[in-house]
JSON list of C-alpha atoms in Angstrom, two decimals:
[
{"chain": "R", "resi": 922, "resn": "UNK", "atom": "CA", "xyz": [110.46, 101.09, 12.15]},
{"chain": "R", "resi": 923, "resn": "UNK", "atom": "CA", "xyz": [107.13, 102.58, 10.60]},
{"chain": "R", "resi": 924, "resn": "UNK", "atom": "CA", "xyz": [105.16, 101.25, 14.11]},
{"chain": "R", "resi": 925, "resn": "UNK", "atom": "CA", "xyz": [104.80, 99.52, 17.38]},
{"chain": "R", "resi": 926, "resn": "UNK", "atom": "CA", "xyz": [102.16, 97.75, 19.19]},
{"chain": "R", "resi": 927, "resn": "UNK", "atom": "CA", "xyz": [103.16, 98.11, 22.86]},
{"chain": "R", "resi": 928, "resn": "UNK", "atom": "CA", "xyz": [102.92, 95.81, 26.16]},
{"chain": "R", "resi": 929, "resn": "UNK", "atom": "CA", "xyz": [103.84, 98.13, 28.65]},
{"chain": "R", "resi": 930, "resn": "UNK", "atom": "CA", "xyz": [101.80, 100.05, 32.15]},
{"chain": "R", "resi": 931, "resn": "UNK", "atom": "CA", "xyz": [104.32, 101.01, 34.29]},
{"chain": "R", "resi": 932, "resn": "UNK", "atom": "CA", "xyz": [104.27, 104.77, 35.85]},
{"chain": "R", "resi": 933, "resn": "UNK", "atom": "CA", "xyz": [107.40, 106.22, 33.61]},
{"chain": "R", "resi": 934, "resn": "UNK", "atom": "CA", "xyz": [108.61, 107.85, 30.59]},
{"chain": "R", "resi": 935, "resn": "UNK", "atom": "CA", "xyz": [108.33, 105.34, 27.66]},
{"chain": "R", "resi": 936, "resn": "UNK", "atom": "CA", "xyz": [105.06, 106.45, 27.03]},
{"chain": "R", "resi": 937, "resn": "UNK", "atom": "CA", "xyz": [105.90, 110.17, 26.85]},
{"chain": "R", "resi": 938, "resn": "UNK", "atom": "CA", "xyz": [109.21, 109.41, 24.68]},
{"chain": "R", "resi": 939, "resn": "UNK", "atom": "CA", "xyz": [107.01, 107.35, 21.98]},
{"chain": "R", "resi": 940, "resn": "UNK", "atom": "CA", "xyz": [104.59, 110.53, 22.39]},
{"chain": "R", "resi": 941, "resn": "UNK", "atom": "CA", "xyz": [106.64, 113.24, 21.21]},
{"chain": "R", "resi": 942, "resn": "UNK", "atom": "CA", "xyz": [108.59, 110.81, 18.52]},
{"chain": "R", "resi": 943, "resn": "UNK", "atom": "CA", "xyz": [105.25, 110.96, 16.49]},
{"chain": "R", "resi": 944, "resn": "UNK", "atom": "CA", "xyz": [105.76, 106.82, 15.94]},
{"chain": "R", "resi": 945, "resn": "UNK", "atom": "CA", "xyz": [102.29, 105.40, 15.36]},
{"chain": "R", "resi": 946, "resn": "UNK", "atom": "CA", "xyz": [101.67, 103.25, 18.87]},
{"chain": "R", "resi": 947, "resn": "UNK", "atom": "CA", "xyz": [99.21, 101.11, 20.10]},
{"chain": "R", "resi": 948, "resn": "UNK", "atom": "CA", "xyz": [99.05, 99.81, 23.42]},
{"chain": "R", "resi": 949, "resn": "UNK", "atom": "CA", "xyz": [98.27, 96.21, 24.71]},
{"chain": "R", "resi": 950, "resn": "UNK", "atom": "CA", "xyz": [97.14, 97.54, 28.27]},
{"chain": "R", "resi": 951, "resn": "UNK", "atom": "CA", "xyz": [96.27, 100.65, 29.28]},
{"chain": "R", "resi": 952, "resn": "UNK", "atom": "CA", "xyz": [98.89, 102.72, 29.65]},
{"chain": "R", "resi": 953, "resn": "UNK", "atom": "CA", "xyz": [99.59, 104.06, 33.59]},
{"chain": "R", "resi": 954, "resn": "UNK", "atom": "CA", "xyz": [99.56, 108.28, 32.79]},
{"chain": "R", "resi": 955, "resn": "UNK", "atom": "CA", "xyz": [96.18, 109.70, 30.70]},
{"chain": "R", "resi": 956, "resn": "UNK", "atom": "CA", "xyz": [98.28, 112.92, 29.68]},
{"chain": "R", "resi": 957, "resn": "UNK", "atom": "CA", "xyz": [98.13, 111.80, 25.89]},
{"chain": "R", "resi": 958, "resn": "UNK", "atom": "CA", "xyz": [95.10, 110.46, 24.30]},
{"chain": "R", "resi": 959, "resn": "UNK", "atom": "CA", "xyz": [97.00, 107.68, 22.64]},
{"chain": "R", "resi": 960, "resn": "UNK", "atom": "CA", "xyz": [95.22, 103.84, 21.18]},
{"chain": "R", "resi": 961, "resn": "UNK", "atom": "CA", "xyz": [95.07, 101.06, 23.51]},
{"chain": "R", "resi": 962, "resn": "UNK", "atom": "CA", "xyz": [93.19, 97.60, 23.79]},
{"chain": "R", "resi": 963, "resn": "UNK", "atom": "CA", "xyz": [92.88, 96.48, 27.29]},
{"chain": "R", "resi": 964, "resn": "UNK", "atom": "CA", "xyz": [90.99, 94.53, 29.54]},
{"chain": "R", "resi": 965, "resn": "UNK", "atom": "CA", "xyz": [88.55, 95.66, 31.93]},
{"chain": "R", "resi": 966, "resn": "UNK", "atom": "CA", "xyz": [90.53, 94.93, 34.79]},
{"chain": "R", "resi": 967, "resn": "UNK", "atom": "CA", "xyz": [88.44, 97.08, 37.05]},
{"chain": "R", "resi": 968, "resn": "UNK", "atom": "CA", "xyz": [85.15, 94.72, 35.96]},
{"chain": "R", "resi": 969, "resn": "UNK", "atom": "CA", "xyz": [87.56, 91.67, 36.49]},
{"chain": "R", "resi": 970, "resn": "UNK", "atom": "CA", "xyz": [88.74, 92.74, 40.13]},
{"chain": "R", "resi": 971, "resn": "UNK", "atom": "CA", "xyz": [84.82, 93.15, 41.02]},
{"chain": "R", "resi": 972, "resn": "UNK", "atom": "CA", "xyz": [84.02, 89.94, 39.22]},
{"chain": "R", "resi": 973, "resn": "UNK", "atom": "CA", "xyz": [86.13, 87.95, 41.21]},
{"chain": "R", "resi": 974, "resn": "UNK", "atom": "CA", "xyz": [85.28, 89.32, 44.33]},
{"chain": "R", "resi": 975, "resn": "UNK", "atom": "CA", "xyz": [81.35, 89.14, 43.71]},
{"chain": "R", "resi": 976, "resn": "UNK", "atom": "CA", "xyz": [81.78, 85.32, 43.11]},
{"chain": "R", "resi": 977, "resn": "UNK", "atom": "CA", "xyz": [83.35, 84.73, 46.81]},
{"chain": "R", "resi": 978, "resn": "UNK", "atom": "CA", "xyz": [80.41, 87.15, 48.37]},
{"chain": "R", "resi": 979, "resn": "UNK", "atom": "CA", "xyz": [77.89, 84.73, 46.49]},
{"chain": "R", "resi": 980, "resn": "UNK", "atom": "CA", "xyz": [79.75, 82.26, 48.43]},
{"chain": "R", "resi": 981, "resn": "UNK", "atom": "CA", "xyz": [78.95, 83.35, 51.10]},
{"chain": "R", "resi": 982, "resn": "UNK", "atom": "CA", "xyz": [82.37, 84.74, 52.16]},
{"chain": "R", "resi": 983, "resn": "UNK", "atom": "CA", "xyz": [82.57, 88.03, 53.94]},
{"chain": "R", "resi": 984, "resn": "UNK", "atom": "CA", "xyz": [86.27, 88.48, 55.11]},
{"chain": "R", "resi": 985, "resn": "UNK", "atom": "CA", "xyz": [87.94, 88.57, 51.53]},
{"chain": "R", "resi": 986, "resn": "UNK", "atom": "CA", "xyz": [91.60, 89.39, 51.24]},
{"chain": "R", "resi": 987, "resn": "UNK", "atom": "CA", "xyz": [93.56, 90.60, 48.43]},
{"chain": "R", "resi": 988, "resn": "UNK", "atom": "CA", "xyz": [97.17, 90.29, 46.66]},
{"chain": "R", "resi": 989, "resn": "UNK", "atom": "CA", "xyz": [97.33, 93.21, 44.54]},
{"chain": "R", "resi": 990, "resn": "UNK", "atom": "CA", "xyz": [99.43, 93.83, 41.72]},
{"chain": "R", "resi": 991, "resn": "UNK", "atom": "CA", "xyz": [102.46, 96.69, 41.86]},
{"chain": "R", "resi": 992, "resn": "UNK", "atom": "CA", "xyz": [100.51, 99.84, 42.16]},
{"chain": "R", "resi": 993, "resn": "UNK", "atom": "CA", "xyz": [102.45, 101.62, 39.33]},
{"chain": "R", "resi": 994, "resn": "UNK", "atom": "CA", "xyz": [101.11, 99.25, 36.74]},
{"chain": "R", "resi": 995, "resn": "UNK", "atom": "CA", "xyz": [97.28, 99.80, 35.65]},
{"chain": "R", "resi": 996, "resn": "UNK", "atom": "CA", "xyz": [96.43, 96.51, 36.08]},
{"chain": "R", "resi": 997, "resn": "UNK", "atom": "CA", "xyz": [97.69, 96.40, 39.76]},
{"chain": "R", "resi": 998, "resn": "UNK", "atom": "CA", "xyz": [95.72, 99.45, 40.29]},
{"chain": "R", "resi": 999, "resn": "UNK", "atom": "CA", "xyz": [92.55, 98.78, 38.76]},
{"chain": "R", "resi": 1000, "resn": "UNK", "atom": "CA", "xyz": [91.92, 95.35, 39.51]},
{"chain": "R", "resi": 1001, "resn": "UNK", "atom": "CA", "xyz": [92.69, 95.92, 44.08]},
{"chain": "R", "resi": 1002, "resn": "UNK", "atom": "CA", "xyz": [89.80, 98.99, 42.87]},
{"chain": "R", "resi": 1003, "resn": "UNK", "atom": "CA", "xyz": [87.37, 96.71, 41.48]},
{"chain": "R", "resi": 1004, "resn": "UNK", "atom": "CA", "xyz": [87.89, 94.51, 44.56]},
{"chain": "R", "resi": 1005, "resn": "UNK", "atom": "CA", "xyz": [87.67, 97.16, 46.71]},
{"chain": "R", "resi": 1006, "resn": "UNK", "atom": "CA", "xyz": [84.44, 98.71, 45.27]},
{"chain": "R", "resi": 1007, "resn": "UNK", "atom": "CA", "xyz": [82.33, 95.29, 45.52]},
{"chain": "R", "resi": 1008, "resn": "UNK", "atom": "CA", "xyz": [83.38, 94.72, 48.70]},
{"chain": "R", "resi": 1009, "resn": "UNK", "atom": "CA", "xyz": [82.59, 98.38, 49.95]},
{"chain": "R", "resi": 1010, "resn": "UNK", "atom": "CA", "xyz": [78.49, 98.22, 48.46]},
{"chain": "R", "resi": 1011, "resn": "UNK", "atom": "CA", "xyz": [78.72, 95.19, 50.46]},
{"chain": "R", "resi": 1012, "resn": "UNK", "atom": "CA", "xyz": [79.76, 96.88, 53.60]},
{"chain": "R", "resi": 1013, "resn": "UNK", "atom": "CA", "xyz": [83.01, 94.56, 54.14]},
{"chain": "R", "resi": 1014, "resn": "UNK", "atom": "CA", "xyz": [85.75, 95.72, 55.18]},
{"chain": "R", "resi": 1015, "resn": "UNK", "atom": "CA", "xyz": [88.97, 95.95, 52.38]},
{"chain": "R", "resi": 1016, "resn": "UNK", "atom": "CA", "xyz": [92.01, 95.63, 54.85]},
{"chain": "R", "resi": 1017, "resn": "UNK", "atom": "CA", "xyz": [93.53, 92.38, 54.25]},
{"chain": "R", "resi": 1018, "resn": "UNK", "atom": "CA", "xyz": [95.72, 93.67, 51.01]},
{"chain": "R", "resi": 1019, "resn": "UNK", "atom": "CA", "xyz": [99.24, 92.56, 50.66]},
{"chain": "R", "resi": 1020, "resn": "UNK", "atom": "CA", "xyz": [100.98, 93.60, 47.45]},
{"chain": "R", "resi": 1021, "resn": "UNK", "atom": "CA", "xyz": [103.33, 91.91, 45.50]},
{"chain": "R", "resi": 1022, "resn": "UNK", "atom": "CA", "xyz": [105.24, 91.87, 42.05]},
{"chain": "R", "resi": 1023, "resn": "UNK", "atom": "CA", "xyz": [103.26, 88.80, 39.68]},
{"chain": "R", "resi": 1024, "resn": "UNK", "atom": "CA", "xyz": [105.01, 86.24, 40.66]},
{"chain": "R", "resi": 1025, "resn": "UNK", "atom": "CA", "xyz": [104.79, 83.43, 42.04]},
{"chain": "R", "resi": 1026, "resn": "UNK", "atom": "CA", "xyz": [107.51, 84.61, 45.05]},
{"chain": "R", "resi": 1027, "resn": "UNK", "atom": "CA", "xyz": [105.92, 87.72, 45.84]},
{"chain": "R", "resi": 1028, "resn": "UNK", "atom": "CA", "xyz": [102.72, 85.92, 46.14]},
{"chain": "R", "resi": 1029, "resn": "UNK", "atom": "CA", "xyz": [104.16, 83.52, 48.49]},
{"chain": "R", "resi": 1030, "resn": "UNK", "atom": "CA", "xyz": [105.69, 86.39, 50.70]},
{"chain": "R", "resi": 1031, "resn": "UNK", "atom": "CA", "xyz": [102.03, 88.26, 50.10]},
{"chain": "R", "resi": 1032, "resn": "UNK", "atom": "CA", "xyz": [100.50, 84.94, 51.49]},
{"chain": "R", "resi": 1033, "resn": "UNK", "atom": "CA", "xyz": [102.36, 84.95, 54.23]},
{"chain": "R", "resi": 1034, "resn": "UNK", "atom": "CA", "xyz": [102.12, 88.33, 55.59]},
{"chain": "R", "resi": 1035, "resn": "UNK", "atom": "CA", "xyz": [98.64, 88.25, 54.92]},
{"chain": "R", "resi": 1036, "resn": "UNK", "atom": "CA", "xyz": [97.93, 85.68, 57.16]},
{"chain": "R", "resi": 1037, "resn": "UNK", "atom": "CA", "xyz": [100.18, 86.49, 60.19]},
{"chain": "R", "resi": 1038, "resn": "UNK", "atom": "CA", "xyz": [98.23, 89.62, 60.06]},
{"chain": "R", "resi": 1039, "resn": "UNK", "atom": "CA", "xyz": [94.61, 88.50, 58.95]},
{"chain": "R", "resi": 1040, "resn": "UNK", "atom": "CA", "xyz": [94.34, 85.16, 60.34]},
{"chain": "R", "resi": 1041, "resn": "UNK", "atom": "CA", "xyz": [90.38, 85.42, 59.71]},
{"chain": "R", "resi": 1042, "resn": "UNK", "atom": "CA", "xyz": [90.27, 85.61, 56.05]},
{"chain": "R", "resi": 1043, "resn": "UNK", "atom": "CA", "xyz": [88.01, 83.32, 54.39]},
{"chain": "R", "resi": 1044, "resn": "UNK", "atom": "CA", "xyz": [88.43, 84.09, 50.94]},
{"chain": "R", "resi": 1045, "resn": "UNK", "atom": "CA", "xyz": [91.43, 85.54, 48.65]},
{"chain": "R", "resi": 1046, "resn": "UNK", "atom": "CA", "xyz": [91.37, 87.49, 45.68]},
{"chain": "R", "resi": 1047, "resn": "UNK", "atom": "CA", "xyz": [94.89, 87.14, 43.59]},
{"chain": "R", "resi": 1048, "resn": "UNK", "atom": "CA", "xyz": [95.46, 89.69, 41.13]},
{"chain": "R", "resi": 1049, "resn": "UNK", "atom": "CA", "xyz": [97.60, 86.97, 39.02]},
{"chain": "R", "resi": 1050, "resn": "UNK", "atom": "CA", "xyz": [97.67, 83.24, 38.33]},
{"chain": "R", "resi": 1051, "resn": "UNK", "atom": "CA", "xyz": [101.66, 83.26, 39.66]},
{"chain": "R", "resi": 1052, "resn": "UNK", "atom": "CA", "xyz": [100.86, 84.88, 42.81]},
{"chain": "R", "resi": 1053, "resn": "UNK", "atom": "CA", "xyz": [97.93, 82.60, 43.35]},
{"chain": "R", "resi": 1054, "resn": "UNK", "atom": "CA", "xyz": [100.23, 79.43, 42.71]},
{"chain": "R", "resi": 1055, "resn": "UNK", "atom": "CA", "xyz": [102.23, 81.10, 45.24]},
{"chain": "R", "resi": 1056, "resn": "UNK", "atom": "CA", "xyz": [99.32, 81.28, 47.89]},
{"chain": "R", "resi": 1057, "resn": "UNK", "atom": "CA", "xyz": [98.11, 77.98, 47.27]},
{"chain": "R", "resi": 1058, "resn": "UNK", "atom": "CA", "xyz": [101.21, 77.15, 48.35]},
{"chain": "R", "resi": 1059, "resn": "UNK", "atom": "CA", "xyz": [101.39, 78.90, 51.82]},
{"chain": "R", "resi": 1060, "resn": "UNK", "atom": "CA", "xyz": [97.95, 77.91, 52.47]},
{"chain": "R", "resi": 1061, "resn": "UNK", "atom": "CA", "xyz": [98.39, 74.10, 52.13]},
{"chain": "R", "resi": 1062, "resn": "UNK", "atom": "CA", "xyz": [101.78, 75.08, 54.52]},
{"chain": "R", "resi": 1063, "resn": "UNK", "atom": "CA", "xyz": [99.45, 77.03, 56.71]},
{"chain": "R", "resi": 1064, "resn": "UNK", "atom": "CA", "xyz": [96.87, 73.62, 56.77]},
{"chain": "R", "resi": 1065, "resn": "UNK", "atom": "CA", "xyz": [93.84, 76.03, 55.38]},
{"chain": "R", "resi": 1066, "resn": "UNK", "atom": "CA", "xyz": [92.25, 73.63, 53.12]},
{"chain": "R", "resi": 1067, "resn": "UNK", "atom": "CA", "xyz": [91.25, 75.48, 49.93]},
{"chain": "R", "resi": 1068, "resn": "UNK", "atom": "CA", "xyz": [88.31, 76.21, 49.07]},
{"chain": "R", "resi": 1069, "resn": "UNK", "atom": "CA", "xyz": [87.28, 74.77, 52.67]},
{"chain": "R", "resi": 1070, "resn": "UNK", "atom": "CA", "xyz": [88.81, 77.11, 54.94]},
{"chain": "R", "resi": 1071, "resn": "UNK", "atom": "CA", "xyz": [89.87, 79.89, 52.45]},
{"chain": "R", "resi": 1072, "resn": "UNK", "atom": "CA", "xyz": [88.39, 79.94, 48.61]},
{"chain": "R", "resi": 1073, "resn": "UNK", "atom": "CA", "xyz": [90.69, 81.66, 46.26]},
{"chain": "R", "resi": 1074, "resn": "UNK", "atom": "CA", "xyz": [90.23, 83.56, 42.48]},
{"chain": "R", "resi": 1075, "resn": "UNK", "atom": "CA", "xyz": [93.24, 84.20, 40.29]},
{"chain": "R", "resi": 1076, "resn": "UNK", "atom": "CA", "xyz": [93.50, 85.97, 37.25]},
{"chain": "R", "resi": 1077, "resn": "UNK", "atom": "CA", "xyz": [94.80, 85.68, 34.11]},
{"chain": "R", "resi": 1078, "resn": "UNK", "atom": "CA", "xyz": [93.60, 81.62, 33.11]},
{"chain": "R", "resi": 1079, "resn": "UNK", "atom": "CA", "xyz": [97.45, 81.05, 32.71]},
{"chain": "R", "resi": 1080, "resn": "UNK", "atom": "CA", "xyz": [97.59, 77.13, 31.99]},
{"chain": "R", "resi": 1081, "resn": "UNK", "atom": "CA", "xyz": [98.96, 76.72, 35.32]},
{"chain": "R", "resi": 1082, "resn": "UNK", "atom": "CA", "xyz": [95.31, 77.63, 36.46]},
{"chain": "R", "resi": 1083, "resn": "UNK", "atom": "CA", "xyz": [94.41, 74.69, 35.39]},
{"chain": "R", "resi": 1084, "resn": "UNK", "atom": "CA", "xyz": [97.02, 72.34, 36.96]},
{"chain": "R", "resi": 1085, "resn": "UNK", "atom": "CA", "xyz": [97.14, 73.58, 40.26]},
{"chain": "R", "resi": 1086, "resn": "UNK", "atom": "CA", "xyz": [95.82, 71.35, 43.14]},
{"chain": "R", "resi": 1087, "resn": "UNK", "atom": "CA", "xyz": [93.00, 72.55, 43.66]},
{"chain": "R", "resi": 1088, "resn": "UNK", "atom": "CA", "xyz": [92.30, 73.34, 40.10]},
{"chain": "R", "resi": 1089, "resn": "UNK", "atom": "CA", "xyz": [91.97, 77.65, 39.84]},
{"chain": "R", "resi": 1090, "resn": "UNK", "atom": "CA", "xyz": [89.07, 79.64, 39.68]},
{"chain": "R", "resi": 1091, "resn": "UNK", "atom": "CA", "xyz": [90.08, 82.74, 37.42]},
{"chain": "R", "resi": 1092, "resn": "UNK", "atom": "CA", "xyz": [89.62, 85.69, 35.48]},
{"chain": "R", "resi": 1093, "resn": "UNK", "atom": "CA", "xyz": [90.52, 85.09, 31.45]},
{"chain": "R", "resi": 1094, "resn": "UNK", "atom": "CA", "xyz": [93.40, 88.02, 30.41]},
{"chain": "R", "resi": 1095, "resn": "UNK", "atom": "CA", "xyz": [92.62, 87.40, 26.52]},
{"chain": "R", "resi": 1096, "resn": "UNK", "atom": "CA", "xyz": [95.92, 88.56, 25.62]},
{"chain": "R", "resi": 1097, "resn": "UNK", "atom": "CA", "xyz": [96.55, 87.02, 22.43]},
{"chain": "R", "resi": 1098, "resn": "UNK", "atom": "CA", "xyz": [93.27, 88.54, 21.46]},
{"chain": "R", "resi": 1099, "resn": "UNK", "atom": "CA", "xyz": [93.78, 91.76, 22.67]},
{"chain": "R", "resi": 1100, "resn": "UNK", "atom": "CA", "xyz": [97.49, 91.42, 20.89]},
{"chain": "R", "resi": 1101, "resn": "UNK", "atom": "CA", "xyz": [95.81, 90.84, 18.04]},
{"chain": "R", "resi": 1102, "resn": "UNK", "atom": "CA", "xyz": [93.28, 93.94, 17.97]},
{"chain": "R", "resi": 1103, "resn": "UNK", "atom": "CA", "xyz": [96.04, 96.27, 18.86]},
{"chain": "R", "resi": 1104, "resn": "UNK", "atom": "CA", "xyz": [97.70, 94.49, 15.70]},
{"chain": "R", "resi": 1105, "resn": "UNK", "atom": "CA", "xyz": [94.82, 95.02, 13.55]},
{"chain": "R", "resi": 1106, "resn": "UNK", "atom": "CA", "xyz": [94.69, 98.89, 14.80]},
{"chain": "R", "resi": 1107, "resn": "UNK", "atom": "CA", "xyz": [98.35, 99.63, 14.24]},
{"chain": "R", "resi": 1108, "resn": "UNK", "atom": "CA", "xyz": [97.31, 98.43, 10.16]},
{"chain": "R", "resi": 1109, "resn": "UNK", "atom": "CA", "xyz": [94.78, 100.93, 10.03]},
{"chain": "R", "resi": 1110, "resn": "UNK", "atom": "CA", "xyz": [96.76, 103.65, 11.19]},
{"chain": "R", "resi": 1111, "resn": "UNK", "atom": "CA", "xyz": [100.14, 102.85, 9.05]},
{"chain": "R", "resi": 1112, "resn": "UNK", "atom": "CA", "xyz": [97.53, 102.10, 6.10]},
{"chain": "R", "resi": 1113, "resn": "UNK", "atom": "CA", "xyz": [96.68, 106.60, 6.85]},
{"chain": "R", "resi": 1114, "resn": "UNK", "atom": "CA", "xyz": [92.63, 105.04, 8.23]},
{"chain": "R", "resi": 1115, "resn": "UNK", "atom": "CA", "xyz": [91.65, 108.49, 10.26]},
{"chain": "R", "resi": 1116, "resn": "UNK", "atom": "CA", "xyz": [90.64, 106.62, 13.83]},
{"chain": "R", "resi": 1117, "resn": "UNK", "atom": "CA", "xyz": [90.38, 108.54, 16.99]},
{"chain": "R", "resi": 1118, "resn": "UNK", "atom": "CA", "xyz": [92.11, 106.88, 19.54]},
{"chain": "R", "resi": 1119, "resn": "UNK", "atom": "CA", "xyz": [89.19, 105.37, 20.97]},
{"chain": "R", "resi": 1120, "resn": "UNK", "atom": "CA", "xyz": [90.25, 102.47, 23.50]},
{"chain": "R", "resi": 1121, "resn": "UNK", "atom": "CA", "xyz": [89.19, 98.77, 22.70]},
{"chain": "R", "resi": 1122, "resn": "UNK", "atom": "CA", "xyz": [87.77, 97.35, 26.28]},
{"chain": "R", "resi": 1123, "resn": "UNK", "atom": "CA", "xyz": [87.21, 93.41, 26.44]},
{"chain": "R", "resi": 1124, "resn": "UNK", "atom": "CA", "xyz": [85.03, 92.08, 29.11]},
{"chain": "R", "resi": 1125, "resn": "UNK", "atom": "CA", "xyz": [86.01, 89.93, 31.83]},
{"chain": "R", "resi": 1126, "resn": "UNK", "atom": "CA", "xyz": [85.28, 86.23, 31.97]},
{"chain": "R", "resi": 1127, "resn": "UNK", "atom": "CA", "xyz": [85.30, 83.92, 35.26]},
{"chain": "R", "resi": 1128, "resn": "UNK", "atom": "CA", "xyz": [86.55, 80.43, 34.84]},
{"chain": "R", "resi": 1129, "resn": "UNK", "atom": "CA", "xyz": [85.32, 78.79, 37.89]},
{"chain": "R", "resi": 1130, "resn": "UNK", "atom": "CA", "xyz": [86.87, 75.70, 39.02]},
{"chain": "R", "resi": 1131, "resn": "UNK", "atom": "CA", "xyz": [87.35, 74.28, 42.68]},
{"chain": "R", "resi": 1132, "resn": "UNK", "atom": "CA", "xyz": [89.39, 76.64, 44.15]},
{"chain": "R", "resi": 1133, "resn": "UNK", "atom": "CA", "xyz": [86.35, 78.72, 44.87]}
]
């Protein structure tokens, strides 16, 4: 194997193992640790987790939950912070987080707990399209009409988004796009191109559909 492009975020070794191996890598996600300044195309899931968030304040929403991602990924982490920081220049309180795994289970169980222990929530940020279906779910068994009672942003624009009664608002994840830069990097390095390892960022994107 001369190479690897690399879908991976989670807080453990792989990363330092492909390190010290000296294998050209490039990384479809940001990888979880910054000890080694390695290449990476990613989304700017920070900018996404604000996005979505801004769009229920100009809703008029003001007590927005959250179903964050696993907090040893990147993505988990970044997008609850972008959340977080648009609701804190608002002056909202960011309490109502439940955390879950990316699918459509854990976003159920999220949902639930969530609103046993926020029954006020007006709005819901879902740091995945699965977990969303998931909460869509519980909220139509919970009678909260969505977007009535409770609006609700995924992420991701899975097709599902799309299919799901009401029809998702969402984030685009471009990931055949960004699978295809960290392609087109990996070339450059195996074809001896002297690049720094200078991360490729795409910007977010909000679908916006009925859900909110």
């Amino acid at each position: 194997m001369d190479g690897a492009v690399v879908s991976h975020h989670r807080d453990d070794v792989l990363a330092d193992e492909l390190h010290r191996s000296g294998l050209p890598a490039v990384y479809v996600g940001r990888p979880f640790s910054d000890g080694h300044q390695v290449w990476y195309v990613d989304l700017d899931n920070t900018g996404g987790g604000r996005m979505a968030a801004e769009h229920l304040l100009r809703l008029g929403r003001r007590r927005i939950g959250t179903i964050a991602g696993p907090q040893d990924m990147s993505a988990g982490l970044d997008r609850l912070a972008g959340w977080a920081a648009a609701l804190d220049e608002a002056g909202l309180a960011t309490d109502a987080v439940a955390y879950a795994d990316f699918t459509r289970a854990g976003g159920e169980d999220a949902a639930t707990r969530l609103l046993a222990e926020h029954p006020d929530i007006d709005a819901l940020f879902v740091a995945s399209d699965l977990m969303a279906v998931g909460a869509l779910s519980v909220l139509a068994g919970a009678g909260r009409l969505v977007p009535d009672d409770v609006a609700v942003v995924g992420y991701d624009n899975l097709g599902a988004a799309a299919t799901t009664s009401p029809a998702l608002t969402t984030i685009v994840n471009p990931v055949v796009a960004m699978a295809r830069a960290a392609g087109e990097i990996l070339i450059d390095l195996l074809a001896g191109k002297k690049i720094g390892p200078a991360p490729v960022i795409f910007a977010p994107e909000l679908v916006i559909r009925l859900s909110a």
